[in-house]
Every structure is written in structure tokens, then in C-alpha cells.
Short mmCIF file of C-alpha atoms in Angstrom, two decimals:
data_model
loop_
_atom_site.label_atom_id
_atom_site.label_comp_id
_atom_site.label_asym_id
_atom_site.label_seq_id
_atom_site.Cartn_x
_atom_site.Cartn_y
_atom_site.Cartn_z
CA MET A 1 -31.40 30.62 -3.18
CA VAL A 2 -28.29 28.52 -1.40
CA SER A 3 -28.57 25.08 -2.09
CA TRP A 4 -28.91 22.71 0.44
CA SER A 5 -25.34 20.93 -0.54
CA ASP A 6 -23.30 24.50 0.67
CA GLY A 7 -20.86 23.31 -2.54
CA TYR A 8 -20.62 19.57 -1.37
CA VAL A 9 -20.62 17.15 -3.71
CA THR A 10 -23.68 15.47 -3.95
CA GLU A 11 -24.39 14.78 -7.15
CA ILE A 12 -22.83 11.00 -7.06
CA GLU A 13 -22.57 8.80 -3.28
CA TYR A 14 -19.12 8.49 -1.72
CA THR A 15 -17.29 5.31 -1.32
CA HIS A 16 -18.54 2.80 1.13
CA GLY A 17 -14.61 3.13 2.89
CA PHE A 18 -13.81 1.56 6.45
CA TYR A 19 -11.17 3.80 8.09
CA ARG A 20 -9.46 1.39 11.22
CA GLU A 21 -8.51 4.78 12.86
CA LEU A 22 -11.74 5.32 13.98
CA ALA A 23 -12.16 2.00 15.70
CA PRO A 24 -12.52 2.89 19.22
CA ALA A 25 -9.79 -0.14 20.13
CA HIS A 26 -7.38 1.53 17.67
CA LEU A 27 -8.27 5.34 19.20
CA GLN A 28 -7.62 3.79 22.80
CA PHE A 29 -4.32 2.10 21.96
CA ALA A 30 -3.05 5.64 20.28
CA LEU A 31 -3.84 7.50 23.78
CA LEU A 32 -2.30 4.95 25.95
CA CYS A 33 0.86 5.31 24.11
CA ALA A 34 0.65 8.53 24.57
CA GLY A 35 0.32 8.51 28.51
CA LEU A 36 -3.07 9.74 28.17
CA SER A 37 -6.20 8.34 30.12
CA ARG A 38 -8.62 6.89 27.76
CA PRO A 39 -12.36 6.10 27.73
CA PRO A 40 -13.57 2.82 28.48
CA ASP A 41 -13.48 0.01 26.34
CA HIS A 42 -17.01 -0.97 26.53
CA GLY A 43 -20.18 1.07 26.89
CA PHE A 44 -19.36 4.35 25.50
CA THR A 45 -21.03 6.43 23.41
CA TRP A 46 -19.38 7.24 19.92
CA ALA A 47 -20.64 9.77 16.84
CA GLU A 48 -19.43 10.22 13.12
CA LEU A 49 -19.93 13.66 11.70
CA GLY A 50 -20.28 13.28 7.78
CA CYS A 51 -20.56 9.72 8.11
CA GLY A 52 -20.94 8.77 4.07
CA GLN A 53 -22.74 5.45 3.54
CA GLY A 54 -22.18 4.82 7.10
CA PHE A 55 -20.46 1.23 6.52
CA THR A 56 -17.53 2.37 9.02
CA ALA A 57 -20.11 2.76 11.77
CA ASN A 58 -21.98 0.12 10.91
CA LEU A 59 -18.84 -2.43 11.20
CA VAL A 60 -17.35 -0.95 14.50
CA ALA A 61 -21.22 -0.83 16.24
CA ALA A 62 -21.33 -4.63 15.04
CA ALA A 63 -17.83 -5.19 16.79
CA ASN A 64 -18.62 -3.43 20.23
CA PRO A 65 -22.66 -4.38 20.38
CA GLN A 66 -22.58 -2.76 24.28
CA SER A 67 -21.60 0.39 23.29
CA ARG A 68 -23.52 3.50 21.64
CA PHE A 69 -23.04 4.45 17.94
CA PHE A 70 -24.40 8.23 16.37
CA ALA A 71 -23.64 9.04 12.76
CA THR A 72 -25.08 11.83 10.02
CA ASP A 73 -24.56 12.78 7.03
CA PHE A 74 -26.53 15.72 5.00
CA ASN A 75 -27.10 12.87 1.91
CA PRO A 76 -30.18 11.43 1.84
CA SER A 77 -28.83 8.67 -0.26
CA HIS A 78 -25.86 7.87 2.34
CA ILE A 79 -28.27 7.61 5.28
CA ALA A 80 -31.18 5.26 3.47
CA THR A 81 -28.12 3.06 2.33
CA ALA A 82 -26.48 3.27 5.96
CA ARG A 83 -30.46 2.18 7.20
CA ARG A 84 -30.70 -0.89 5.28
CA PHE A 85 -27.76 -2.19 6.04
CA GLN A 86 -27.91 -1.38 9.33
CA SER A 87 -31.35 -3.34 9.28
CA GLU A 88 -29.95 -6.43 7.44
CA VAL A 89 -27.65 -6.50 9.95
CA ALA A 90 -30.42 -5.84 12.67
CA LEU A 91 -28.10 -3.41 14.46
CA ASP A 92 -30.13 -1.78 17.94
CA ASN A 93 -27.22 0.31 19.04
CA VAL A 94 -26.35 2.61 15.99
CA THR A 95 -28.40 5.44 15.38
CA PHE A 96 -28.41 7.31 11.64
CA SER A 97 -29.35 10.68 11.19
CA GLU A 98 -30.12 13.02 7.76
CA ASN A 99 -28.89 16.33 9.36
CA SER A 100 -26.40 18.91 8.61
CA PHE A 101 -23.70 19.98 10.96
CA GLU A 102 -25.55 22.59 12.06
CA GLN A 103 -29.00 20.49 12.65
CA TYR A 104 -26.95 18.21 14.24
CA ILE A 105 -25.61 20.24 16.98
CA GLU A 106 -29.56 20.49 18.46
CA ALA A 107 -29.35 16.38 18.27
CA ASP A 108 -31.03 14.87 21.61
CA LEU A 109 -27.63 12.72 21.98
CA PRO A 110 -25.95 11.63 25.52
CA PRO A 111 -22.44 12.94 26.21
CA LEU A 112 -20.49 11.43 23.73
CA ASP A 113 -16.73 9.45 24.79
CA TYR A 114 -15.85 10.25 21.05
CA ILE A 115 -16.52 12.56 18.21
CA CYS A 116 -15.08 11.48 14.76
CA LEU A 117 -14.58 12.83 11.75
CA HIS A 118 -12.40 11.53 8.62
CA GLY A 119 -11.22 14.13 5.91
CA ILE A 120 -14.59 16.49 5.93
CA TYR A 121 -13.31 19.16 7.80
CA SER A 122 -10.75 20.33 4.99
CA TRP A 123 -13.82 19.81 2.81
CA ILE A 124 -16.15 22.22 3.99
CA SER A 125 -16.80 26.08 4.71
CA SER A 126 -15.27 27.83 7.25
CA GLU A 127 -19.27 28.32 8.43
CA ASN A 128 -19.36 24.82 9.11
CA ARG A 129 -16.37 24.05 10.46
CA ALA A 130 -17.83 26.43 13.30
CA HIS A 131 -20.67 24.35 13.15
CA ILE A 132 -18.72 21.17 13.90
CA VAL A 133 -16.55 22.88 16.85
CA GLU A 134 -20.13 24.05 18.46
CA PHE A 135 -21.27 20.54 18.13
CA MET A 136 -18.16 19.24 20.15
CA ARG A 137 -18.44 21.85 22.56
CA ARG A 138 -22.10 20.83 23.45
CA HIS A 139 -21.87 16.98 22.90
CA LEU A 140 -18.65 16.01 24.20
CA LYS A 141 -17.65 14.50 27.63
CA PRO A 142 -15.03 16.18 29.91
CA SER A 143 -11.99 13.49 29.37
CA GLY A 144 -13.88 12.85 25.67
CA VAL A 145 -11.51 12.39 22.51
CA VAL A 146 -11.84 13.65 19.06
CA TYR A 147 -10.64 12.55 16.29
CA ILE A 148 -9.81 14.56 12.79
CA SER A 149 -8.53 14.14 9.77
CA TYR A 150 -7.89 16.79 7.64
CA ASN A 151 -5.55 17.68 4.41
CA CYS A 152 -2.41 19.94 5.30
CA TYR A 153 0.04 22.10 5.26
CA PRO A 154 2.86 22.22 3.84
CA GLY A 155 2.33 19.26 1.94
CA TRP A 156 -0.42 20.19 -0.18
CA ALA A 157 1.45 23.72 -1.07
CA ALA A 158 2.88 22.77 -4.18
CA ILE A 159 -0.01 20.48 -5.20
CA MET A 160 -2.86 22.74 -4.35
CA PRO A 161 -2.57 24.60 -8.09
CA LEU A 162 -3.10 21.23 -9.27
CA GLN A 163 -6.38 20.96 -7.20
CA ARG A 164 -7.51 24.08 -8.41
CA LEU A 165 -7.22 23.16 -12.28
CA ILE A 166 -9.03 19.91 -11.92
CA TYR A 167 -11.86 21.74 -10.13
CA GLU A 168 -12.14 24.60 -12.99
CA GLN A 169 -11.82 21.83 -15.90
CA GLY A 170 -14.60 20.24 -14.24
CA GLN A 171 -16.55 23.29 -13.74
CA ALA A 172 -16.15 24.29 -16.98
CA SER A 173 -16.75 20.58 -18.54
CA GLY A 174 -20.51 19.68 -19.28
CA GLY A 175 -22.08 16.58 -18.45
CA PRO A 176 -22.41 14.18 -15.48
CA LEU A 177 -19.88 14.96 -12.65
CA LEU A 178 -18.06 11.39 -12.97
CA ASP A 179 -17.76 12.45 -16.97
CA ARG A 180 -16.39 15.72 -15.88
CA VAL A 181 -13.53 14.03 -13.94
CA ASP A 182 -12.65 12.13 -16.86
CA GLN A 183 -12.34 14.89 -18.80
CA ALA A 184 -10.45 17.21 -15.99
CA LEU A 185 -8.23 14.18 -15.79
CA GLN A 186 -7.58 13.78 -19.49
CA PHE A 187 -6.94 18.04 -19.87
CA VAL A 188 -4.73 18.04 -16.86
CA GLN A 189 -2.63 14.83 -17.76
CA LYS A 190 -2.25 16.71 -21.44
CA LEU A 191 -1.24 19.91 -20.00
CA SER A 192 1.44 17.63 -17.87
CA GLU A 193 3.26 16.28 -20.66
CA SER A 194 3.47 19.59 -22.50
CA ASP A 195 6.47 21.87 -21.59
CA THR A 196 4.38 23.31 -18.88
CA GLY A 197 6.26 25.89 -16.20
CA TYR A 198 4.13 24.61 -13.03
CA PHE A 199 4.51 20.59 -14.26
CA LYS A 200 8.34 21.43 -14.54
CA ALA A 201 8.38 23.66 -11.61
CA ASN A 202 6.69 21.16 -8.95
CA PRO A 203 7.45 17.24 -9.68
CA LEU A 204 5.50 16.38 -6.97
CA ALA A 205 2.34 17.26 -8.85
CA ALA A 206 3.24 15.22 -11.98
CA GLN A 207 3.70 12.33 -9.75
CA ARG A 208 0.09 13.18 -8.09
CA LEU A 209 -1.29 13.18 -10.85
CA ASN A 210 -0.06 9.93 -12.12
CA GLN A 211 -1.51 8.60 -9.04
CA LEU A 212 -5.12 10.37 -9.06
CA GLN A 213 -5.59 8.28 -12.97
CA LYS A 214 -5.78 5.30 -10.90
CA GLN A 215 -8.17 6.27 -8.16
CA ASN A 216 -11.89 5.40 -7.61
CA ARG A 217 -13.62 8.29 -9.55
CA HIS A 218 -16.42 8.70 -6.89
CA TYR A 219 -13.92 9.32 -4.31
CA LEU A 220 -11.54 11.58 -6.72
CA ALA A 221 -15.18 13.87 -7.04
CA HIS A 222 -15.56 14.06 -3.65
CA GLU A 223 -11.90 15.22 -2.75
CA TYR A 224 -11.16 17.60 -5.81
CA PHE A 225 -14.71 18.92 -6.76
CA ASN A 226 -16.14 20.56 -3.72
CA ASP A 227 -16.38 24.18 -3.65
CA HIS A 228 -14.99 24.69 -0.74
CA TRP A 229 -11.59 22.86 -0.17
CA HIS A 230 -8.84 24.17 2.53
CA PRO A 231 -5.75 22.58 3.37
CA LEU A 232 -5.09 23.41 7.48
CA PHE A 233 -1.91 23.62 9.28
CA VAL A 234 -2.32 21.97 12.65
CA THR A 235 -1.77 25.05 14.35
CA GLN A 236 -4.87 26.46 12.82
CA VAL A 237 -6.91 23.34 13.57
CA ALA A 238 -6.49 23.73 17.13
CA ALA A 239 -6.93 27.14 17.38
CA GLU A 240 -10.41 26.66 15.78
CA LEU A 241 -11.08 23.56 18.25
CA SER A 242 -9.99 25.60 21.21
CA PRO A 243 -14.03 26.82 21.96
CA ALA A 244 -14.95 23.36 22.42
CA LYS A 245 -11.99 23.01 24.98
CA LEU A 246 -9.90 20.96 23.05
CA MET A 247 -6.32 20.21 23.23
CA PHE A 248 -4.12 18.21 20.96
CA ALA A 249 -3.12 15.02 22.12
CA ALA A 250 -1.75 12.56 20.11
CA SER A 251 -1.54 11.49 16.51
CA ALA A 252 -3.83 8.27 15.50
CA ASN A 253 -1.15 7.27 13.44
CA LEU A 254 1.23 5.23 15.44
CA LEU A 255 3.98 5.18 13.12
CA ASP A 256 3.95 9.20 13.74
CA HIS A 257 4.70 8.50 17.69
CA ILE A 258 8.35 7.04 16.69
CA ASP A 259 10.76 9.86 15.99
CA ALA A 260 13.42 7.91 14.24
CA LEU A 261 11.16 6.99 11.70
CA ASN A 262 10.27 10.58 10.57
CA ILE A 263 12.83 12.70 12.23
CA PRO A 264 15.73 13.29 9.97
CA GLN A 265 19.44 12.47 11.92
CA SER A 266 20.25 15.89 11.37
CA ALA A 267 17.71 17.40 12.33
CA ARG A 268 16.93 15.95 15.56
CA GLU A 269 18.82 17.98 17.98
CA LEU A 270 16.57 21.51 16.32
CA PHE A 271 13.22 19.24 16.72
CA ALA A 272 14.48 18.37 20.44
CA SER A 273 14.89 22.19 21.11
CA VAL A 274 10.94 22.42 20.57
CA LYS A 275 9.37 22.17 23.65
CA ASP A 276 5.76 23.28 23.10
CA PRO A 277 4.09 20.37 21.83
CA LEU A 278 1.82 22.07 19.02
CA GLN A 279 4.60 23.83 17.72
CA ARG A 280 6.57 20.25 17.40
CA GLN A 281 3.83 18.82 15.45
CA LEU A 282 4.07 21.80 12.91
CA VAL A 283 8.07 21.42 12.85
CA ARG A 284 7.33 18.06 12.41
CA ASP A 285 4.84 18.56 9.18
CA TYR A 286 7.83 21.17 7.48
CA LEU A 287 10.38 18.51 8.20
CA ILE A 288 8.21 15.33 6.81
CA ASN A 289 6.16 17.82 4.47
CA GLN A 290 2.86 16.48 5.65
CA GLN A 291 0.11 16.51 3.59
CA PHE A 292 -2.76 14.47 5.85
CA ARG A 293 -2.68 14.39 9.35
CA ARG A 294 -5.13 11.72 11.94
CA ASP A 295 -4.78 14.02 14.92
CA LEU A 296 -6.48 12.79 18.51
CA PHE A 297 -7.64 15.94 20.47
CA ILE A 298 -9.10 15.79 23.96
CA ARG A 299 -11.08 17.64 25.89
CA GLY A 300 -9.53 17.74 29.56
CA ALA A 301 -6.86 15.44 29.11
CA VAL A 302 -5.10 12.92 32.60
CA ARG A 303 -2.32 12.17 32.13
CA LEU A 304 -1.09 8.41 33.22
CA SER A 305 1.64 8.44 35.90
CA PRO A 306 4.25 6.22 34.53
CA LEU A 307 3.52 3.08 36.27
CA GLU A 308 -0.11 3.30 35.54
CA GLN A 309 0.35 3.40 31.80
CA LEU A 310 3.07 0.51 32.33
CA GLU A 311 0.67 -1.87 33.91
CA LYS A 312 -1.93 -0.77 31.08
CA LEU A 313 0.57 -1.43 28.49
CA ARG A 314 1.38 -5.10 30.35
CA GLN A 315 -2.37 -5.89 29.62
CA GLN A 316 -2.78 -4.75 26.41
CA GLY A 317 -3.16 -7.61 23.81
CA PHE A 318 -2.19 -7.71 20.20
CA VAL A 319 -2.65 -10.13 17.41
CA LEU A 320 -1.41 -10.54 13.77
CA THR A 321 -3.94 -8.96 10.99
CA GLN A 322 -1.86 -10.01 8.23
CA LEU A 323 -0.15 -13.40 7.10
CA ALA A 324 3.14 -14.07 9.00
CA ALA A 325 4.89 -15.03 5.73
CA ASN A 326 3.48 -12.23 4.19
CA ILE A 327 4.77 -9.24 6.01
CA PRO A 328 7.32 -7.85 3.53
CA PHE A 329 9.63 -6.22 6.81
CA LYS A 330 10.31 -3.61 5.22
CA PHE A 331 7.86 -0.38 4.84
CA GLN A 332 7.80 3.33 3.76
CA SER A 333 8.58 6.20 6.33
CA PRO A 334 9.19 9.66 5.33
CA LEU A 335 12.86 9.23 5.56
CA GLY A 336 12.28 6.61 2.93
CA GLU A 337 12.64 2.47 2.90
CA VAL A 338 12.93 0.97 6.85
CA ALA A 339 14.02 -2.56 7.10
CA LEU A 340 12.90 -4.66 9.97
CA GLN A 341 15.46 -5.71 12.11
CA ALA A 342 14.71 -9.79 11.99
CA ASP A 343 16.61 -10.34 15.38
CA ILE A 344 13.69 -8.10 16.79
CA TYR A 345 10.50 -8.66 14.40
CA ARG A 346 10.80 -12.38 13.58
CA PRO A 347 10.72 -14.02 16.95
CA LEU A 348 7.85 -11.19 17.67
CA ILE A 349 5.46 -12.33 14.93
CA ASP A 350 6.17 -15.57 15.15
CA ALA A 351 4.96 -14.91 18.93
CA LEU A 352 1.93 -13.28 18.05
CA SER A 353 1.21 -15.87 15.34
CA GLU A 354 0.18 -18.37 17.75
CA LYS A 355 -2.08 -16.87 19.50
CA PRO A 356 -3.46 -13.42 20.86
CA THR A 357 -0.86 -12.29 23.36
CA THR A 358 -0.45 -9.34 26.22
CA LEU A 359 2.55 -7.07 25.74
CA GLY A 360 3.32 -8.75 29.34
CA GLN A 361 3.11 -12.37 28.20
CA LEU A 362 5.42 -11.22 24.98
CA THR A 363 8.00 -9.85 27.77
CA GLN A 364 8.33 -13.40 29.12
CA HIS A 365 8.36 -14.87 25.70
CA SER A 366 11.51 -16.88 25.17
CA GLY A 367 12.81 -15.36 21.87
CA LEU A 368 12.02 -11.91 23.57
CA LYS A 369 13.48 -11.49 26.75
CA GLN A 370 16.33 -9.80 25.99
CA LEU A 371 14.08 -6.90 24.29
CA SER A 372 13.23 -4.13 27.21
CA LEU A 373 9.68 -3.33 27.13
CA GLU A 374 10.04 -0.05 25.90
CA ARG A 375 11.59 -1.63 22.70
CA LEU A 376 9.01 -4.61 22.27
CA LEU A 377 6.57 -1.57 22.47
CA GLU A 378 8.05 0.21 19.89
CA ALA A 379 8.13 -2.73 17.60
CA LEU A 380 4.35 -3.36 18.40
CA MET A 381 3.63 0.27 17.14
CA VAL A 382 5.30 -0.05 14.04
CA LEU A 383 3.82 -3.65 13.32
CA VAL A 384 0.05 -1.81 14.20
CA GLY A 385 1.38 1.11 12.51
CA ALA A 386 1.43 -0.69 9.26
CA ASN A 387 -1.44 -2.64 9.40
CA TRP A 388 0.16 -5.90 9.76
CA ALA A 389 -1.16 -6.08 13.68
CA ALA A 390 -3.72 -4.74 15.67
CA PRO A 391 -4.99 -3.93 19.48
CA THR A 392 -7.43 -6.97 21.05
CA LEU A 393 -10.13 -5.95 23.09
CA PRO A 394 -10.81 -7.65 26.70
CA GLU A 395 -12.57 -10.78 26.44
CA ALA A 396 -15.31 -10.12 28.40
CA ASP A 397 -18.29 -10.08 26.15
CA LEU A 398 -16.51 -11.93 23.31
CA ALA A 399 -19.39 -14.20 22.73
CA GLN A 400 -21.82 -10.95 22.36
CA ARG A 401 -19.45 -9.01 20.08
CA ARG A 402 -19.08 -12.61 18.18
CA GLN A 403 -22.49 -12.93 17.34
CA SER A 404 -22.82 -9.14 16.13
CA THR A 405 -19.99 -9.59 13.92
CA GLU A 406 -21.52 -12.47 12.36
CA ARG A 407 -24.55 -10.99 11.32
CA PHE A 408 -22.32 -8.26 9.98
CA ASN A 409 -20.40 -10.48 8.03
CA ARG A 410 -22.70 -12.54 7.01
CA ALA A 411 -24.64 -9.47 5.52
CA VAL A 412 -21.41 -8.15 3.62
CA LEU A 413 -20.59 -12.01 1.85
CA GLU A 414 -24.03 -11.71 0.63
CA GLN A 415 -23.61 -8.31 -0.48
CA SER A 416 -20.55 -9.47 -2.66
CA GLN A 417 -23.03 -11.52 -5.20
CA TYR A 418 -24.13 -8.28 -6.32
CA SER A 419 -21.10 -5.95 -5.85
CA ALA A 420 -17.85 -5.03 -4.73
CA ASP A 421 -18.36 -1.84 -2.90
CA LEU A 422 -18.08 -3.75 0.82
CA GLN A 423 -14.52 -4.90 1.26
CA PHE A 424 -14.36 -5.59 4.86
CA LEU A 425 -15.57 -7.92 7.35
CA ALA A 426 -15.84 -7.42 11.20
CA SER A 427 -13.47 -8.70 13.70
CA PRO A 428 -15.01 -9.27 17.31
CA LEU A 429 -11.52 -10.04 18.29
CA ILE A 430 -10.49 -5.94 17.58
CA GLY A 431 -13.39 -4.51 17.38
CA SER A 432 -12.49 -3.40 13.84
CA GLY A 433 -12.59 -4.27 9.71
CA VAL A 434 -9.99 -6.67 8.28
CA GLY A 435 -9.86 -6.10 4.64
CA LEU A 436 -11.42 -9.33 1.87
CA ASP A 437 -11.99 -8.30 -1.58
CA ARG A 438 -14.89 -9.40 -2.99
CA ILE A 439 -13.47 -12.54 -4.95
CA ASP A 440 -12.51 -14.09 -1.71
CA GLN A 441 -15.86 -12.90 -0.23
CA LEU A 442 -17.17 -14.84 -3.09
CA ILE A 443 -15.33 -18.00 -2.28
CA LEU A 444 -16.24 -17.69 1.64
CA LEU A 445 -19.63 -17.42 0.95
CA GLY A 446 -19.61 -20.54 -1.23
CA LEU A 447 -17.29 -22.36 1.35
CA ILE A 448 -20.05 -21.78 4.34
CA ARG A 449 -22.87 -22.60 2.35
CA LYS A 450 -20.55 -25.87 1.34
CA GLN A 451 -21.00 -26.00 -2.13
CA GLU A 452 -17.95 -25.99 -4.97
CA ALA A 453 -16.80 -22.57 -4.01
CA ALA A 454 -14.99 -21.25 -6.93
CA ALA A 455 -17.74 -22.87 -9.40
CA PHE A 456 -19.95 -20.82 -7.05
CA ALA A 457 -18.12 -17.25 -7.60
CA TRP A 458 -18.04 -18.08 -11.80
CA GLN A 459 -21.22 -18.64 -11.65
CA ILE A 460 -22.30 -15.21 -10.08
CA LEU A 461 -19.49 -13.63 -12.08
CA SER A 462 -19.99 -15.20 -15.49
CA ALA A 463 -23.91 -14.11 -15.08
CA GLN A 464 -22.94 -10.34 -14.67
CA LYS A 465 -20.47 -10.80 -17.67
CA GLN A 466 -17.38 -10.16 -15.84
CA THR A 467 -14.27 -11.75 -15.69
CA LEU A 468 -10.84 -12.03 -13.57
CA VAL A 469 -7.87 -10.38 -14.58
CA LYS A 470 -4.55 -12.57 -14.41
CA ASP A 471 -1.09 -10.39 -14.72
CA GLY A 472 -2.75 -7.19 -16.08
CA GLN A 473 -4.89 -9.10 -18.29
CA PRO A 474 -8.41 -9.76 -18.42
CA LEU A 475 -9.07 -13.78 -18.91
CA LYS A 476 -11.12 -14.97 -21.64
CA THR A 477 -12.55 -18.39 -21.38
CA PRO A 478 -14.64 -19.92 -18.70
CA GLU A 479 -11.72 -22.43 -18.02
CA GLU A 480 -9.34 -19.75 -17.53
CA ASN A 481 -11.22 -18.02 -14.98
CA LEU A 482 -12.96 -21.27 -13.04
CA GLN A 483 -8.85 -22.25 -13.15
CA GLU A 484 -7.70 -19.02 -11.58
CA LEU A 485 -10.50 -19.28 -8.96
CA ARG A 486 -9.55 -22.30 -7.55
CA HIS A 487 -6.20 -21.05 -7.19
CA LYS A 488 -7.55 -18.53 -5.34
CA GLU A 489 -9.54 -20.98 -3.32
CA THR A 490 -6.79 -22.31 -2.33
CA VAL A 491 -4.66 -19.58 -1.29
CA LEU A 492 -7.83 -18.65 0.57
CA VAL A 493 -7.97 -21.62 2.20
CA GLN A 494 -4.04 -22.52 3.19
CA GLN A 495 -3.43 -18.80 3.73
CA ARG A 496 -6.34 -16.18 4.70
CA LEU A 497 -8.82 -18.53 6.32
CA PRO A 498 -6.66 -19.58 9.31
CA LEU A 499 -5.79 -15.63 9.78
CA LEU A 500 -9.50 -15.15 9.78
CA LYS A 501 -10.26 -17.61 12.06
CA GLN A 502 -7.67 -16.42 14.72
CA LEU A 503 -9.47 -12.83 14.24
CA GLN A 504 -12.45 -14.56 14.96
CA VAL A 505 -14.08 -13.10 11.65
CA VAL A 506 -15.12 -16.62 10.49
CA ALA A 507 -15.86 -19.91 13.06
#
């Protein structure tokens, strides 16, 4: 008898993650940067396949209340959790279904503008991948967009034996799945510290193993313990999606759009000689040893004229999602550490700190007039790609979005009294999520309730026998914990709160 799980991990639940690339405003900006027409910014239809706990679907539904959202997962525990939170927020524009991919093909859905799946495609069998493609063929609109992320070659080639060893050790061990995850990691760690030929020949595998030791065990169970685990080449994915009339459009990662950040100088002439768009993606993956792709495919691409693209870009608004003082002015790219040019990024960040601003308005800003529109756009793509800024939604319907996200955020804050599962609040300005950890959520909830916030947070944490950690060490006394909470309250009020207000996460 075939299990209903079809080899997929169901013994434990997946994490309550939020993935910003699934937010429609982010997808629209990526398409616009690629010069492609995009679905409308409101009144669209959006579906997620393999939605897990449904947190991303609930958040984007709250932040885009005039659009319709659909999400499915075959794990009943996941759907029960998603529906419970949906009920708490009183969201009437999202529908959760407990269906396999094969069953969801027959779902009664409107034609879809977006179909999204994060990570799922490389974790499932070829039969289920075929069901997904058939779902896309039947339900995606002409000019509809698919967001699909997946483990890929060649970056996983050296690490695949590590995944297989962890999987096999987990299968051979007994007991609950989380215990088996720990047992497998402990065994493989000891093996890596021995005179092992595989780890000597593959230093990347040892680095990955060290990273795994620090990661959420629920995530690792789903990433490493599925029976079907298949990294794919981008050309394979494109071939599999072709029966749904889909063609590769762009990367959802804005940093991928900038060749100077990804292609070594010595290879740029050779890379430029590759004219086929899909082959360019494949060659690019080899140049940077890509391990994970975030792709956009489109069903019937409509390319914008240069003038139309320019006008839409000039109208696009942006806002910082990180406090300006905390932007490090450097980030890691496939070519190594990249330092931002202060003469470009400092006035740009200062301008965005003042208020949400369109690209057209930025071209007229006194500190930015010397920059070409193309250079300014590239700088904005870097800020968005690094998650220091985000594209904004139009002001129309902002009041309705604010009402919906206020309910969502209050539900998240209330939940912080019981767990640290939900780490994001919703912004009506960007139609997406803003990270805020549990401690800050508890302090913010105390402020909203007009209580002494640090004492309020400590009352909840101490009742659950939890303490704070400072400099890697747990704080032992109530006085130490209260002192640290008061410090965190000061930082929240002086630094995070102004940013949350600009993003309209809080009033």
C-alpha cells in the first residue's frame, strides 16, 4: 500500500517561514526590471502549492486584501494551523485546501495570475512534478507568472553525497524523526573529523555540515530526509515546465540581474557570447556554482517597449526596510564581498530615509541628480536584493490594506506570548513581511497595551522558564534579564519603531 505522504516528511511539521519573493509586489518589480509586462497590482489571483503552515499565504493575503489567494498542502496539520490563524485574523480572501498536487488539479479555481512554490519542486517525485505542471497548464492565465525555487546543479554536485549520508543514517536510526536528525548529524560530524577521503576531497561539504549544525531541525528534516530529493539543472526545469507553455522570464533575486556582481571579469566576454537566454542561465550557474535558484517563468511573455518600461520604472516607489544606520554598506556576492560606493548609496539611502519615494522623484533629488537613471535603478535593485529596501504598492486602497494588516499584526503579537514561531509582521505599504523576533514582539505588545513593556515581556518569559541570552551566555537572575529587556526596549523605541511606522506596520 502506498503511503499518502509519497515519501515526503510528515512526522513533524514544517517551519512557519515567510518568503518575501512570493510577495506579488516583489515579483512585479523583478518582472519590470526584466522589461516584461506583469499582472495587475491589485485584483489579481495568486496560488501557492505546498504552502506548509500557510504563514506566507496568510501574510500576503492580509497585505493585499483586494486580491484573492489560494493555497494547498497535503499535510492536514499544516492546513489546520493555516485555517486557525486565518480565522483569528478574519481573512476572507484566502482559501486553504488539504490536497495533494494531483487532487488540486481538479480544484474549482479562477484563472490564476500567479502560481508560487518555494523549494518544493526539488523535494518531490517526478510524478508529483508532472502533476504540478498539469496544474499550471490548466489554471494559469495567459501572461500568468510562476515563481519556482529549487535546489540546483552544479552547486549541489559536491554536497549530494553528504545529503545522502545524512538521509541514510537517519533511516538506519530508530526513534522519533527529530532524534534521528540529531543522531545522523552527530555521526556525520564525527566522520568529517576523521581521516575521511570524501571530506578531504570536498571541503565545501565540511563547510555545509558546520552550517547544518546551527539550523532549525524541523527545516533539516524536510530538506534532508525526504525519499525524493533531486537537485535540477535550470534547463531541466524549463523542459519540464514547457508543456504548460511556460518560458523562463527572470530571477526573483534582484541581485541576479546584475552581471557585474556575479560574472568574473575574466569570463564576461565568453558569457556575453552566449545568446540563448536559457543557456545563459545554465552557464551563469556554472560560473557561480549555483546551489539554489529562484526563477520566474511566464506563460506568454509580453515585452514592454523601452519607453513604457521607463515610465513604469519612474512611477515605482521604494522604501527602506532596514534602519539606515544599520545598513552595512557591504554584502556578499558570488564574487566575494562587495562594498557599496558611498557617493551613490549614501545620498540614496538618506533620501529613502525621509519618506517612501518613487524612482522618478529620486532622479530629481539634490544629492542624486548626477546619477543616470540606469545607475540609480541598479543601486535600488541592490538595496532590494540585499533586503534593505522594498518596492511599494500604489496608494490606492492603502486604507483597506492598513485595516487588514493591523488585524494580522495584532494576531502575531498575541501569539508571541506563547511561542517564537511567527517572526514577521505585515506591511500594507509594501504588501509583504517585515521581520521582528519574539522578544521585540513581546515588548511591542506591552507598549501597545500601555504597560511597562520590559516587565510585561519578562513576566511572560519567566513564567515559561525562559531567559535571555547575552554574548552567548544565558542571563541567570531576574534583574539581569529585566536590564537586558529594558535595553532592548530602548533600541526598539529609538530605532526599530520609527522604521515600523514608516512601513505602516504600526500606527
